[in-house]
Amino acid sequence: MVHHSGSIQSFKQQKGMNVSKSEITKETSLKPSRRSLPCLAQSYAYSKSLSQSTSLFQSTESESQAPTSVTLISADKAEQVNAEEDNKDSVLKCSFADLSDFCLALGKDKDYMDESEHANYDRSRLIKDFVPKDNSESKAKLSKNDMNYIASSGLLFKDGKKRIDYILVYRKSNIQYDKRNTFEKNLRAEGLMLEKEPAVANPDIMFIKIHIPWDTLCKYAERLNIRMPFRKKCYYTDRSSKSMGSVQNYFRRIKKWMSQNPMVLDKSAFPHLEESDCYTGPFSRARIHHFIINNKDTFFSNATRSRIVYHMLQHTKYENGISKVGICKLINNGSYIAAFPPHEGAYKSSQPIKTHGPQNNRHLLYERWARWGMWYKHQPLDLIRLYFGEKIGLYFAWLGWYTGMLIPAALVGLCVFFYGIFTMNASQVSQEICKATEVFMCPLCDKNCSLQRLNESCIYAKVTYLFDNGGTVFFAIFMAIWATVFLEFWKRRRSTLTYTWDLIEWEEEEETLRPQFEAKYYKMERVNPISGKPEPHQPSSDKVTRLLVSISGIFFMISLVITAVFAVVVYRLVVMEQFASFKWNFIKQHWQFATSAAAVCINFVIIMALNLAYEKIAYLLTNLEYPRTESEWENSFALKMFLFQFVNLNSSIFYIAFFLGRFVGHPGNYNKLFNRWRLEECHPSGCLIDLCLQMGVIMFLKQIWNNFMELGYPLIQNWWSRHKIKRGVQDASIPQWENDWNLQPMNIHGLMDEYLEMVLQFGFTTIFVAAFPLAPLLALLNNIIEIRLDAYKFVTQWRRPLPARATDIGIWYGILEGIGILAVITNAFVIAITSDYIPRFVYEYKYGPCASRFEYGENCLKGYVNNSLSFFDLSELGVGKSGYCRYRDYRGPPWSSKPYEFTLQYWHILAARLAFIIVFEHLVFGIKSFIAYLIPDVPKNLYDRIRREKYLVQEMMYEAELEHLQQQRRKSGHPVHHEWP
């Protein structure tokens, strides 16, 4: 005990305290400091539980299966110990359970006062005389019921005590016995417990059930810096809160109304997640007495246990050699065929959940989240995070936030579309096209096309007006601002979730190196500047070389995409002559539409076919780079897949938006590809209708295909697996781990496919939204289905994925910001070049009937159609025709001094287009930057709360350590320092 006395003495000297002999007296309690007064009552709860907590490591494995509760001091004993101080300081008297109940009753959103060290507390404002409520009996009953269900669902070893934390699967016929044997011996040496059991349906399949004992859990929890709860959060009020009473009552009424909202979940149906109400700190076996351990079986959650086991599986050798390590390599070489954590049980029950309650968290998630009937309900994010981990929880939080933000965008886009419907017949341009019975357009192809009356494109003109009207510019600006608001408020939402889920202190340094990286560069070490320990290091020259090879592969694949688009363009040029002379009269009359539709379908098939090749090539290129950590690997792979699929998906759309019909020449002097095929022209009503068709078809077909591959394909595979089991086994009881084995594994790339699908949809929603205002509405409808589809898939069709941790959505946020910037530029070019907004604007204010009167009205566009069409003399074609035909361009007539040369109006329109692009981009980027500046990433109250809790954690750790040292001195009979600094 000399060590402890010296520790106390040195600790006090560091604080600048002078200890005299008179201060060393008989055993008395410590006098509380004013800094720790609000949460001091919790310290007394630990004084009698320290010896019991420190004895946890001496317990045997059989003892670890029984619930071990930490004894809490009662309120009466706390008053007896502090009788002398009570008369002077009026310290709040309550036990640990009392204070926790008070904190829960007060709520996490209550205001608290951030007092400085020398502040004068008004102790009369501290809540006291709180009625104690003993929850130990209910908690013990709850944990007992949980263990009973685990036993009944077959999630324990054969002894009925050890729970199953992980499952390994292999085939008996596999010849890799030596590797498996060595691997399993090393796992036992690391402290894991293994039990083998053959499959019921297939005797060739063998399951290895893994259990991690308490001592091993604590050892690796400390090694991985896993944060665990050690003290209940407490909140207190002051007099200033009274002045906010009316405001709080107002918000309380709003919350009460929101609780009646049918979209809000019934919180009484969900278990109380106590972790969010506790301060947490990195787990330490030396300071285990600091942590709240009511039950060793439930102290570490299932997700944490699975994560620790997976870490051990990834870092255990199976052969001699530095690179022979990890379960992933054993799965790749066929030694094992699967490794996964088990589900908590069945997701369906014969008894209704309303009367009998949920059997397990999986059953609760299915009933309250994954069922299609819950499509209008909010998501239980805390329960998702508890069951699947923070990484998947953040994905569903982001998806739900994105879907909710699509509602205003869809409503505004729908208003713009309906505005086009209501004003379509009153449009001056549409009326002139529909009445132009004597205007003949020049042939759009060389051989089989004839002159076409302009009024034959009346329907196309009206449909074009639905997407190209006065609201187009407004909607493009709105969507650019919407994208910024969506991303900025998501950052605030993410900061709130990371605080609630205790991810504030979780940093990248806690992430371990990839085994492949360690095996490759184990000979080259460098001291980690954060941990100060040597670790494998990749030389800069090697890293740059590998990156150059990877970038070269990326450019090669992008060039392959461009080649595929060029092939589709050639197809359009070849078949348009064939469709123009087709036997079916409908196709012959609408040969341009048939050409575009067929090209879109072929392009979609090429897109889906190339996506398969892209995934394999991106995987090879990412492994070639040897990323340092798993997050670096995921970010690199995600960036490659996004670049590949973004170019693959949007290259044809960019061609139609900015190149189709731009370089065709003019009648009599058309530009031809390879001097053979005449370049394709736009429809007489413009190219915007082709762009809308391309976007609508690809977006619709891709969403259907993705939904089928996400749900339909696993459903078919799982149905076939169940069919084979029923055919091979009669009346057999299939255990839970075998049912999980028969489910489909999660995608090998995790959430990458889910994020990629939504990010590409975000690009469709924002990049060309000026040409397709209904894109946000289609995205909203798809996402409502997508949330429940993904939920159903995770809960019922997939094996339980590894509950991984994450603080954000990774590289996807940067990609979303890049798409937002690209969307501003693209929409500016779509409005200025693809649509007829700028030509109409220039005509209205420069060449129209209102140019000299400075008036605005619908009649100001009178004569616009005739002004936008140029003349061509048919006699110059040499085919025996005379007269004039019209074509879309601003060129001089045949009788002018410079026939077929660009007119002055063409240059005015070109200058106006360039000016519009510059003004639009600067205006929108300025608004976006201003909004981003106004919206802080972290809410002010949350920022203050985080700082306050960091301060309280330091104080409470200091108090708990001194209390522990005094307890040890009391046991040994040494004198105790009772002064509190």
Short mmCIF file of C-alpha atoms in Angstrom, two decimals, residues 395-832:
data_model
loop_
_atom_site.label_atom_id
_atom_site.label_comp_id
_atom_site.label_asym_id
_atom_site.label_seq_id
_atom_site.Cartn_x
_atom_site.Cartn_y
_atom_site.Cartn_z
CA TYR A 395 -26.31 4.58 -44.28
CA PHE A 396 -29.99 4.31 -43.40
CA ALA A 397 -29.85 7.66 -41.60
CA TRP A 398 -28.40 9.27 -44.73
CA LEU A 399 -30.87 7.50 -47.01
CA GLY A 400 -33.78 8.62 -44.86
CA TRP A 401 -32.47 12.18 -44.75
CA TYR A 402 -31.98 12.23 -48.52
CA THR A 403 -35.49 10.87 -49.07
CA GLY A 404 -37.02 13.46 -46.77
CA MET A 405 -35.15 16.29 -48.50
CA LEU A 406 -36.45 15.07 -51.86
CA ILE A 407 -40.01 15.95 -50.85
CA PRO A 408 -39.68 19.74 -51.40
CA ALA A 409 -37.63 19.18 -54.55
CA ALA A 410 -40.27 16.82 -55.95
CA LEU A 411 -43.08 19.27 -55.12
CA VAL A 412 -41.33 22.19 -56.83
CA GLY A 413 -40.49 20.04 -59.87
CA LEU A 414 -44.10 18.90 -60.04
CA CYS A 415 -45.27 22.53 -59.88
CA VAL A 416 -42.95 23.44 -62.77
CA PHE A 417 -44.28 20.49 -64.78
CA PHE A 418 -47.93 21.41 -64.10
CA TYR A 419 -47.16 25.00 -64.96
CA GLY A 420 -46.07 23.73 -68.37
CA ILE A 421 -49.28 21.70 -68.69
CA PHE A 422 -51.57 24.61 -67.83
CA THR A 423 -49.78 27.08 -70.11
CA MET A 424 -48.99 24.66 -72.93
CA ASN A 425 -51.91 25.63 -75.18
CA ALA A 426 -51.30 29.33 -74.54
CA SER A 427 -47.64 29.12 -75.58
CA GLN A 428 -46.94 31.34 -78.58
CA VAL A 429 -44.23 29.00 -79.88
CA SER A 430 -46.44 25.91 -79.74
CA GLN A 431 -49.30 27.73 -81.44
CA GLU A 432 -47.11 28.89 -84.31
CA ILE A 433 -45.69 25.36 -84.86
CA CYS A 434 -49.14 23.77 -84.78
CA LYS A 435 -50.51 26.34 -87.29
CA ALA A 436 -47.54 26.17 -89.71
CA THR A 437 -49.26 24.07 -92.37
CA GLU A 438 -47.45 25.70 -95.30
CA VAL A 439 -43.94 25.52 -93.85
CA PHE A 440 -41.91 22.57 -95.12
CA MET A 441 -38.82 21.33 -93.29
CA CYS A 442 -35.78 20.06 -95.19
CA PRO A 443 -35.24 16.27 -95.28
CA LEU A 444 -33.45 14.96 -92.16
CA CYS A 445 -31.73 12.12 -94.02
CA ASP A 446 -30.28 11.72 -97.52
CA LYS A 447 -32.08 8.78 -99.11
CA ASN A 448 -35.44 7.84 -97.65
CA CYS A 449 -36.59 11.08 -96.07
CA SER A 450 -39.00 13.54 -97.64
CA LEU A 451 -40.13 17.06 -96.92
CA GLN A 452 -42.06 17.34 -93.66
CA ARG A 453 -44.66 19.90 -92.71
CA LEU A 454 -43.74 21.81 -89.58
CA ASN A 455 -47.16 21.31 -87.99
CA GLU A 456 -46.53 17.53 -87.95
CA SER A 457 -44.24 18.13 -84.96
CA CYS A 458 -47.01 19.87 -83.01
CA ILE A 459 -47.17 17.16 -80.34
CA TYR A 460 -43.39 17.17 -79.89
CA ALA A 461 -43.46 20.95 -79.51
CA LYS A 462 -46.05 20.75 -76.74
CA VAL A 463 -44.21 17.98 -74.92
CA THR A 464 -40.97 19.96 -75.19
CA TYR A 465 -42.70 22.96 -73.63
CA LEU A 466 -43.51 20.86 -70.54
CA PHE A 467 -39.78 20.72 -69.78
CA ASP A 468 -38.65 23.98 -71.39
CA ASN A 469 -40.76 26.82 -70.05
CA GLY A 470 -40.43 29.89 -67.89
CA GLY A 471 -39.95 27.88 -64.71
CA THR A 472 -36.90 25.98 -65.99
CA VAL A 473 -34.32 28.56 -64.88
CA PHE A 474 -35.97 28.99 -61.49
CA PHE A 475 -36.03 25.24 -60.91
CA ALA A 476 -32.38 24.85 -61.91
CA ILE A 477 -31.36 27.53 -59.39
CA PHE A 478 -33.62 25.99 -56.77
CA MET A 479 -32.08 22.54 -57.21
CA ALA A 480 -28.54 23.92 -56.97
CA ILE A 481 -29.43 25.60 -53.68
CA TRP A 482 -31.31 22.48 -52.58
CA ALA A 483 -28.21 20.34 -53.06
CA THR A 484 -26.20 22.68 -50.84
CA VAL A 485 -28.86 22.80 -48.14
CA PHE A 486 -29.18 19.01 -48.24
CA LEU A 487 -25.45 18.47 -47.73
CA GLU A 488 -25.03 21.18 -45.07
CA PHE A 489 -27.93 19.99 -42.97
CA TRP A 490 -26.78 16.41 -43.37
CA LYS A 491 -23.50 17.41 -41.71
CA ARG A 492 -25.50 18.74 -38.76
CA ARG A 493 -27.56 15.57 -38.66
CA ARG A 494 -24.42 13.45 -38.81
CA SER A 495 -22.83 15.38 -35.93
CA THR A 496 -25.92 14.75 -33.81
CA LEU A 497 -25.84 11.03 -34.60
CA THR A 498 -22.12 10.70 -33.89
CA TYR A 499 -22.71 12.33 -30.50
CA THR A 500 -25.72 10.15 -29.71
CA TRP A 501 -23.91 7.00 -30.82
CA ASP A 502 -20.70 7.92 -28.97
CA LEU A 503 -18.54 8.29 -32.06
CA ILE A 504 -17.05 11.70 -31.22
CA GLU A 505 -13.78 10.28 -29.93
CA TRP A 506 -13.62 7.41 -32.43
CA GLU A 507 -10.79 8.33 -34.76
CA GLU A 508 -8.91 6.65 -37.57
CA GLU A 509 -5.92 5.81 -35.40
CA GLU A 510 -8.04 3.12 -33.79
CA GLU A 511 -8.38 1.41 -37.18
CA THR A 512 -5.99 -1.47 -37.64
CA LEU A 513 -3.83 -2.13 -40.68
CA ARG A 514 -5.05 -4.46 -43.40
CA PRO A 515 -3.36 -7.87 -43.17
CA GLN A 516 -2.44 -7.65 -46.86
CA PHE A 517 -0.65 -4.36 -46.23
CA GLU A 518 1.22 -5.76 -43.24
CA ALA A 519 2.24 -8.87 -45.15
CA LYS A 520 3.49 -6.84 -48.13
CA TYR A 521 5.53 -4.21 -46.28
CA TYR A 522 6.52 -5.93 -43.04
CA LYS A 523 10.22 -5.47 -43.83
CA MET A 524 9.86 -1.67 -44.14
CA GLU A 525 8.81 -0.10 -40.87
CA ARG A 526 8.30 3.44 -39.68
CA VAL A 527 7.27 4.87 -36.33
CA ASN A 528 3.62 5.86 -36.32
CA PRO A 529 3.50 9.58 -35.41
CA ILE A 530 0.27 9.03 -33.45
CA SER A 531 0.91 5.84 -31.51
CA GLY A 532 4.71 6.11 -31.43
CA LYS A 533 5.01 2.43 -32.33
CA PRO A 534 6.76 0.95 -35.38
CA GLU A 535 4.46 -0.29 -38.12
CA PRO A 536 4.83 -1.37 -41.78
CA HIS A 537 5.31 1.51 -44.19
CA GLN A 538 4.79 1.80 -47.95
CA PRO A 539 7.61 3.75 -49.63
CA SER A 540 6.55 6.85 -51.55
CA SER A 541 8.11 5.65 -54.80
CA ASP A 542 6.23 2.38 -54.63
CA LYS A 543 2.99 4.18 -53.80
CA VAL A 544 3.35 6.64 -56.69
CA THR A 545 4.14 3.84 -59.14
CA ARG A 546 1.10 1.85 -58.14
CA LEU A 547 -1.13 4.94 -58.30
CA LEU A 548 0.08 5.71 -61.83
CA VAL A 549 -0.73 2.18 -62.94
CA SER A 550 -4.14 2.45 -61.31
CA ILE A 551 -4.86 5.84 -62.93
CA SER A 552 -3.83 4.44 -66.31
CA GLY A 553 -6.32 1.62 -65.84
CA ILE A 554 -9.05 4.12 -64.95
CA PHE A 555 -8.43 6.17 -68.09
CA PHE A 556 -8.40 3.03 -70.19
CA MET A 557 -11.83 2.02 -68.88
CA ILE A 558 -13.19 5.53 -69.39
CA SER A 559 -11.94 5.46 -72.98
CA LEU A 560 -13.71 2.12 -73.38
CA VAL A 561 -16.94 3.79 -72.24
CA ILE A 562 -16.49 6.58 -74.77
CA THR A 563 -15.88 3.98 -77.46
CA ALA A 564 -19.14 2.25 -76.54
CA VAL A 565 -21.00 5.58 -76.79
CA PHE A 566 -19.42 6.24 -80.16
CA ALA A 567 -20.62 2.82 -81.33
CA VAL A 568 -24.17 3.72 -80.28
CA VAL A 569 -23.89 7.00 -82.21
CA VAL A 570 -22.82 5.12 -85.32
CA TYR A 571 -25.77 2.79 -84.82
CA ARG A 572 -28.14 5.77 -84.73
CA LEU A 573 -26.68 7.11 -87.97
CA VAL A 574 -27.01 3.75 -89.73
CA VAL A 575 -30.52 2.77 -88.65
CA MET A 576 -32.23 6.15 -89.09
CA GLU A 577 -32.29 5.58 -92.86
CA GLN A 578 -33.78 2.14 -92.28
CA PHE A 579 -36.49 3.37 -89.94
CA ALA A 580 -37.36 6.18 -92.38
CA SER A 581 -38.27 3.53 -95.00
CA PHE A 582 -39.75 0.95 -92.60
CA LYS A 583 -42.79 -1.08 -93.63
CA TRP A 584 -44.82 -0.21 -90.55
CA ASN A 585 -46.46 3.13 -91.11
CA PHE A 586 -46.22 4.18 -87.43
CA ILE A 587 -42.46 3.68 -87.31
CA LYS A 588 -42.06 5.32 -90.71
CA GLN A 589 -43.89 8.43 -89.52
CA HIS A 590 -42.03 8.57 -86.19
CA TRP A 591 -38.69 7.25 -87.31
CA GLN A 592 -36.74 9.76 -85.19
CA PHE A 593 -38.51 8.64 -82.03
CA ALA A 594 -37.97 4.98 -82.97
CA THR A 595 -34.27 5.62 -83.59
CA SER A 596 -33.83 7.32 -80.21
CA ALA A 597 -35.83 4.66 -78.31
CA ALA A 598 -33.92 1.77 -79.85
CA ALA A 599 -30.60 3.51 -79.15
CA VAL A 600 -31.57 4.12 -75.54
CA CYS A 601 -32.42 0.45 -74.99
CA ILE A 602 -29.20 -0.74 -76.63
CA ASN A 603 -27.24 1.81 -74.61
CA PHE A 604 -28.83 0.54 -71.39
CA VAL A 605 -27.84 -3.06 -72.21
CA ILE A 606 -24.27 -1.93 -72.89
CA ILE A 607 -24.23 0.02 -69.61
CA MET A 608 -25.30 -2.99 -67.55
CA ALA A 609 -22.87 -5.30 -69.37
CA LEU A 610 -19.90 -2.98 -68.87
CA ASN A 611 -20.73 -2.55 -65.18
CA LEU A 612 -19.84 -6.20 -64.60
CA ALA A 613 -16.40 -5.72 -66.13
CA TYR A 614 -15.85 -2.45 -64.28
CA GLU A 615 -16.34 -4.04 -60.88
CA LYS A 616 -13.69 -6.70 -61.45
CA ILE A 617 -11.19 -4.26 -62.91
CA ALA A 618 -11.76 -1.75 -60.09
CA TYR A 619 -11.22 -4.55 -57.57
CA LEU A 620 -7.91 -5.53 -59.17
CA LEU A 621 -6.70 -1.94 -59.41
CA THR A 622 -7.57 -1.23 -55.78
CA ASN A 623 -5.74 -4.33 -54.53
CA LEU A 624 -2.78 -3.34 -56.67
CA GLU A 625 -2.49 -0.09 -54.69
CA TYR A 626 -2.24 -1.95 -51.34
CA PRO A 627 -4.25 0.52 -49.25
CA ARG A 628 -3.18 0.85 -45.64
CA THR A 629 -6.52 0.40 -43.87
CA GLU A 630 -9.95 -0.95 -44.71
CA SER A 631 -11.42 2.53 -44.96
CA GLU A 632 -8.72 3.55 -47.45
CA TRP A 633 -9.46 0.43 -49.49
CA GLU A 634 -13.20 1.16 -49.48
CA ASN A 635 -12.69 4.81 -50.44
CA SER A 636 -10.34 3.94 -53.29
CA PHE A 637 -12.62 1.22 -54.61
CA ALA A 638 -15.72 3.42 -54.27
CA LEU A 639 -14.08 6.28 -56.19
CA LYS A 640 -13.14 3.99 -59.07
CA MET A 641 -16.58 2.43 -59.25
CA PHE A 642 -18.21 5.85 -59.19
CA LEU A 643 -16.00 7.19 -61.98
CA PHE A 644 -16.61 4.12 -64.12
CA GLN A 645 -20.35 3.99 -63.67
CA PHE A 646 -20.88 7.76 -63.75
CA VAL A 647 -19.14 8.03 -67.12
CA ASN A 648 -20.84 4.85 -68.31
CA LEU A 649 -24.29 6.10 -67.28
CA ASN A 650 -24.03 9.74 -68.31
CA SER A 651 -21.80 9.75 -71.38
CA SER A 652 -24.70 9.17 -73.78
CA ILE A 653 -26.72 11.86 -71.98
CA PHE A 654 -23.86 14.34 -72.34
CA TYR A 655 -23.67 13.50 -76.04
CA ILE A 656 -27.37 14.22 -76.59
CA ALA A 657 -27.32 17.36 -74.44
CA PHE A 658 -24.28 19.07 -75.91
CA PHE A 659 -23.28 17.40 -79.20
CA LEU A 660 -26.38 16.06 -80.94
CA GLY A 661 -27.30 18.35 -83.83
CA ARG A 662 -24.54 20.89 -83.11
CA PHE A 663 -22.11 20.10 -85.96
CA VAL A 664 -24.32 18.83 -88.78
CA GLY A 665 -23.63 21.66 -91.23
CA HIS A 666 -26.49 22.85 -93.42
CA PRO A 667 -28.48 21.49 -96.41
CA GLY A 668 -26.24 21.05 -99.39
CA ASN A 669 -23.13 20.88 -97.23
CA TYR A 670 -23.77 18.36 -94.45
CA ASN A 671 -20.92 17.00 -92.33
CA LYS A 672 -20.56 13.22 -92.59
CA LEU A 673 -18.88 10.68 -90.35
CA PHE A 674 -16.12 8.88 -92.24
CA ASN A 675 -17.49 10.67 -95.35
CA ARG A 676 -20.30 8.14 -95.34
CA TRP A 677 -22.94 8.73 -92.70
CA ARG A 678 -24.63 12.07 -92.31
CA LEU A 679 -24.63 13.36 -88.74
CA GLU A 680 -27.94 13.23 -86.93
CA GLU A 681 -30.03 16.37 -86.57
CA CYS A 682 -32.40 17.35 -83.79
CA HIS A 683 -36.13 17.18 -84.14
CA PRO A 684 -37.78 20.35 -85.54
CA SER A 685 -38.93 21.04 -81.97
CA GLY A 686 -35.39 20.78 -80.59
CA CYS A 687 -33.09 18.24 -78.92
CA LEU A 688 -34.57 18.57 -75.45
CA ILE A 689 -37.18 15.89 -76.09
CA ASP A 690 -34.38 13.41 -76.93
CA LEU A 691 -32.59 14.32 -73.70
CA CYS A 692 -35.76 13.79 -71.65
CA LEU A 693 -36.36 10.43 -73.30
CA GLN A 694 -32.79 9.31 -72.65
CA MET A 695 -32.91 10.32 -68.98
CA GLY A 696 -36.38 8.94 -68.30
CA VAL A 697 -35.77 5.54 -69.87
CA ILE A 698 -32.35 4.96 -68.29
CA MET A 699 -33.49 6.17 -64.85
CA PHE A 700 -36.65 4.05 -64.91
CA LEU A 701 -35.04 0.87 -66.26
CA LYS A 702 -32.01 1.12 -63.99
CA GLN A 703 -34.16 1.48 -60.88
CA ILE A 704 -36.22 -1.57 -61.85
CA TRP A 705 -33.09 -3.60 -62.56
CA ASN A 706 -31.43 -2.54 -59.30
CA ASN A 707 -34.51 -3.38 -57.26
CA PHE A 708 -34.73 -6.80 -58.87
CA MET A 709 -31.06 -7.56 -58.26
CA GLU A 710 -31.27 -6.34 -54.66
CA LEU A 711 -34.40 -8.22 -53.65
CA GLY A 712 -35.67 -10.49 -56.42
CA TYR A 713 -32.41 -12.35 -56.95
CA PRO A 714 -31.82 -13.09 -53.21
CA LEU A 715 -35.46 -14.13 -52.85
CA ILE A 716 -35.12 -16.67 -55.66
CA GLN A 717 -31.84 -18.02 -54.27
CA ASN A 718 -33.17 -18.30 -50.72
CA TRP A 719 -36.34 -19.99 -51.97
CA TRP A 720 -34.24 -22.57 -53.82
CA SER A 721 -32.11 -23.18 -50.72
CA ARG A 722 -35.21 -23.76 -48.58
CA HIS A 723 -36.63 -26.04 -51.29
CA LYS A 724 -33.51 -28.21 -51.25
CA ILE A 725 -33.61 -28.40 -47.44
CA LYS A 726 -37.26 -29.45 -47.37
CA ARG A 727 -36.59 -32.03 -50.07
CA GLY A 728 -33.57 -33.51 -48.31
CA VAL A 729 -34.66 -33.34 -44.67
CA GLN A 730 -38.02 -34.38 -43.31
CA ASP A 731 -39.32 -32.94 -40.03
CA ALA A 732 -35.88 -31.81 -38.97
CA SER A 733 -35.25 -28.93 -36.62
CA ILE A 734 -32.87 -26.55 -38.35
CA PRO A 735 -30.77 -24.52 -35.86
CA GLN A 736 -30.45 -20.76 -36.22
CA TRP A 737 -26.89 -20.77 -37.54
CA GLU A 738 -27.85 -23.19 -40.31
CA ASN A 739 -30.81 -21.00 -41.27
CA ASP A 740 -28.39 -18.08 -41.47
CA TRP A 741 -26.04 -20.14 -43.62
CA ASN A 742 -28.87 -20.75 -46.09
CA LEU A 743 -29.37 -16.99 -46.48
CA GLN A 744 -27.43 -14.96 -49.02
CA PRO A 745 -24.25 -13.23 -47.85
CA MET A 746 -24.04 -9.47 -47.93
CA ASN A 747 -22.35 -7.98 -50.97
CA ILE A 748 -18.61 -8.51 -50.85
CA HIS A 749 -18.12 -4.75 -51.08
CA GLY A 750 -20.45 -3.98 -48.22
CA LEU A 751 -22.49 -0.82 -48.57
CA MET A 752 -20.62 0.36 -51.64
CA ASP A 753 -23.32 -0.83 -54.04
CA GLU A 754 -26.05 0.79 -51.93
CA TYR A 755 -24.28 4.14 -51.76
CA LEU A 756 -23.27 3.99 -55.41
CA GLU A 757 -26.86 3.48 -56.54
CA MET A 758 -28.10 6.44 -54.50
CA VAL A 759 -25.21 8.74 -55.47
CA LEU A 760 -25.76 8.03 -59.17
CA GLN A 761 -29.44 8.76 -58.63
CA PHE A 762 -28.46 12.02 -56.92
CA GLY A 763 -26.50 12.88 -60.05
CA PHE A 764 -29.55 12.19 -62.22
CA THR A 765 -31.66 14.31 -59.89
CA THR A 766 -29.39 17.35 -59.97
CA ILE A 767 -27.11 17.37 -63.02
CA PHE A 768 -29.74 17.47 -65.81
CA VAL A 769 -32.71 18.54 -63.73
CA ALA A 770 -33.27 21.56 -65.99
CA ALA A 771 -34.17 19.15 -68.78
CA PHE A 772 -36.20 16.73 -66.64
CA PRO A 773 -38.04 18.39 -63.70
CA LEU A 774 -39.74 15.11 -62.79
CA ALA A 775 -36.43 13.49 -61.81
CA PRO A 776 -36.78 14.40 -58.07
CA LEU A 777 -40.29 12.91 -58.02
CA LEU A 778 -39.11 9.64 -59.57
CA ALA A 779 -36.19 9.56 -57.12
CA LEU A 780 -38.54 10.15 -54.18
CA LEU A 781 -40.88 7.33 -55.18
CA ASN A 782 -37.94 5.01 -55.73
CA ASN A 783 -36.35 5.86 -52.38
CA ILE A 784 -39.56 5.22 -50.44
CA ILE A 785 -39.43 1.72 -51.88
CA GLU A 786 -35.65 1.51 -51.53
CA ILE A 787 -35.66 2.09 -47.76
CA ARG A 788 -38.09 -0.75 -47.04
CA LEU A 789 -36.51 -2.94 -49.70
CA ASP A 790 -33.07 -2.55 -48.14
CA ALA A 791 -34.53 -3.04 -44.66
CA TYR A 792 -36.32 -6.22 -45.73
CA LYS A 793 -33.17 -7.45 -47.42
CA PHE A 794 -30.93 -6.82 -44.40
CA VAL A 795 -33.35 -8.35 -41.91
CA THR A 796 -34.74 -11.34 -43.80
CA GLN A 797 -32.70 -12.20 -46.90
CA TRP A 798 -29.08 -11.59 -45.92
CA ARG A 799 -26.87 -13.08 -43.30
CA ARG A 800 -26.13 -10.71 -40.51
CA PRO A 801 -23.27 -8.46 -41.65
CA LEU A 802 -20.35 -7.58 -39.44
CA PRO A 803 -21.40 -4.62 -37.23
CA ALA A 804 -18.74 -2.15 -38.31
CA ARG A 805 -18.21 1.36 -36.95
CA ALA A 806 -17.98 4.62 -38.89
CA THR A 807 -18.30 8.33 -38.18
CA ASP A 808 -19.53 9.45 -41.58
CA ILE A 809 -20.47 8.16 -45.02
CA GLY A 810 -16.84 8.18 -46.12
CA ILE A 811 -15.76 9.37 -49.54
CA TRP A 812 -19.36 9.61 -50.69
CA TYR A 813 -19.80 13.03 -49.11
CA GLY A 814 -16.96 14.46 -51.19
CA ILE A 815 -18.46 12.83 -54.29
CA LEU A 816 -21.84 14.39 -53.51
CA GLU A 817 -20.22 17.81 -53.18
CA GLY A 818 -18.49 17.30 -56.51
CA ILE A 819 -21.80 16.35 -58.13
CA GLY A 820 -23.37 19.49 -56.67
CA ILE A 821 -20.68 21.64 -58.31
CA LEU A 822 -20.96 19.77 -61.61
CA ALA A 823 -24.75 20.16 -61.49
CA VAL A 824 -24.48 23.95 -61.46
CA ILE A 825 -22.21 23.95 -64.49
CA THR A 826 -24.22 21.35 -66.39
CA ASN A 827 -27.58 23.02 -65.80
CA ALA A 828 -26.13 26.34 -66.94
CA PHE A 829 -25.05 24.72 -70.22
CA VAL A 830 -28.35 22.84 -70.61
CA ILE A 831 -30.37 26.06 -70.26
CA ALA A 832 -28.00 28.07 -72.43
#
